[in-house]
Structures are given as C-alpha cells and as structure tokens.
C-alpha cells in the first residue's frame, strides 16, 4: 500500500458565491510526482449573514 503525505488535514470551508455561501470539506495530499491533489465533499449552500470569518 502506498503512503502519501497529507499536506492539509480535513477542514470545512465556506466560500462566497454571490449572496450565498458554498460549503466544502476538503483535504490535500501530495502524490509521488509532487502534485497536490485536493479531495472535496460538497456541503451545500447557506445564506451569507455577513460573517467575516468566511473561508476559515
């Protein structure tokens, strides 16, 4: 079995898209050639309530 280093642990992020927020759970690994691969699970949308911490 291959062991690829995890570069960014699983995190939940919300990104602005017009007046809504789009959520994703994501993490990054590095393959043997040095490419970063991002795996994403979509969490859906919610209203943007002016939260300054979007993307945290």
Short mmCIF file of C-alpha atoms in Angstrom, two decimals:
data_model
loop_
_atom_site.label_atom_id
_atom_site.label_comp_id
_atom_site.label_asym_id
_atom_site.label_seq_id
_atom_site.Cartn_x
_atom_site.Cartn_y
_atom_site.Cartn_z
CA UNK A 1 0.00 0.00 0.00
CA UNK A 2 1.22 3.50 -0.83
CA UNK A 3 1.74 6.16 1.82
CA UNK A 4 1.13 9.68 0.50
CA UNK A 5 1.73 12.61 2.86
CA UNK A 6 -1.31 14.63 3.89
CA UNK A 7 -0.43 18.29 3.35
CA UNK A 8 -3.63 19.81 4.74
CA UNK A 9 -5.85 17.86 7.15
CA UNK A 10 -9.63 17.69 6.58
CA UNK A 11 -11.21 21.08 7.07
CA UNK A 12 -14.58 22.65 6.45
CA UNK A 13 -14.55 25.83 4.36
CA UNK A 14 -17.32 28.16 3.22
CA UNK A 15 -16.78 30.33 0.13
CA UNK A 16 -18.80 33.33 -1.04
CA UNK A 17 -20.80 32.85 -4.24
CA UNK A 18 -22.86 35.97 -4.93
CA UNK A 19 -25.23 36.30 -1.95
CA UNK A 20 -24.81 32.71 -0.71
CA UNK A 21 -22.09 30.62 0.90
CA UNK A 22 -21.00 27.32 -0.62
CA UNK A 23 -19.55 24.76 1.81
CA UNK A 24 -16.92 22.08 1.27
CA UNK A 25 -14.98 19.60 3.36
CA UNK A 26 -11.56 19.21 1.81
CA UNK A 27 -8.02 17.93 2.29
CA UNK A 28 -4.83 17.83 0.23
CA UNK A 29 -2.29 15.07 -0.34
CA UNK A 30 0.92 15.05 -2.37
CA UNK A 31 1.46 12.29 -4.94
CA UNK A 32 4.91 10.79 -5.68
CA UNK A 33 5.43 13.22 -8.60
CA UNK A 34 4.92 16.24 -6.32
CA UNK A 35 1.40 17.13 -7.47
CA UNK A 36 -1.05 18.32 -4.83
CA UNK A 37 -4.41 16.55 -5.03
CA UNK A 38 -7.44 18.15 -3.41
CA UNK A 39 -10.37 15.95 -2.45
CA UNK A 40 -13.69 17.71 -1.80
CA UNK A 41 -17.09 16.84 -0.41
CA UNK A 42 -19.78 19.44 -1.13
CA UNK A 43 -21.77 20.55 1.93
CA UNK A 44 -24.37 22.61 0.09
CA UNK A 45 -25.33 26.28 0.31
CA UNK A 46 -26.48 28.64 3.01
CA UNK A 47 -27.34 32.33 3.28
CA UNK A 48 -24.47 34.75 3.76
CA UNK A 49 -25.23 36.53 7.02
CA UNK A 50 -22.25 38.87 6.77
CA UNK A 51 -19.90 36.51 8.64
CA UNK A 52 -16.37 37.96 8.38
CA UNK A 53 -14.86 34.51 9.07
CA UNK A 54 -15.82 33.06 5.68
CA UNK A 55 -13.09 30.71 4.50
CA UNK A 56 -11.83 29.93 7.99
#
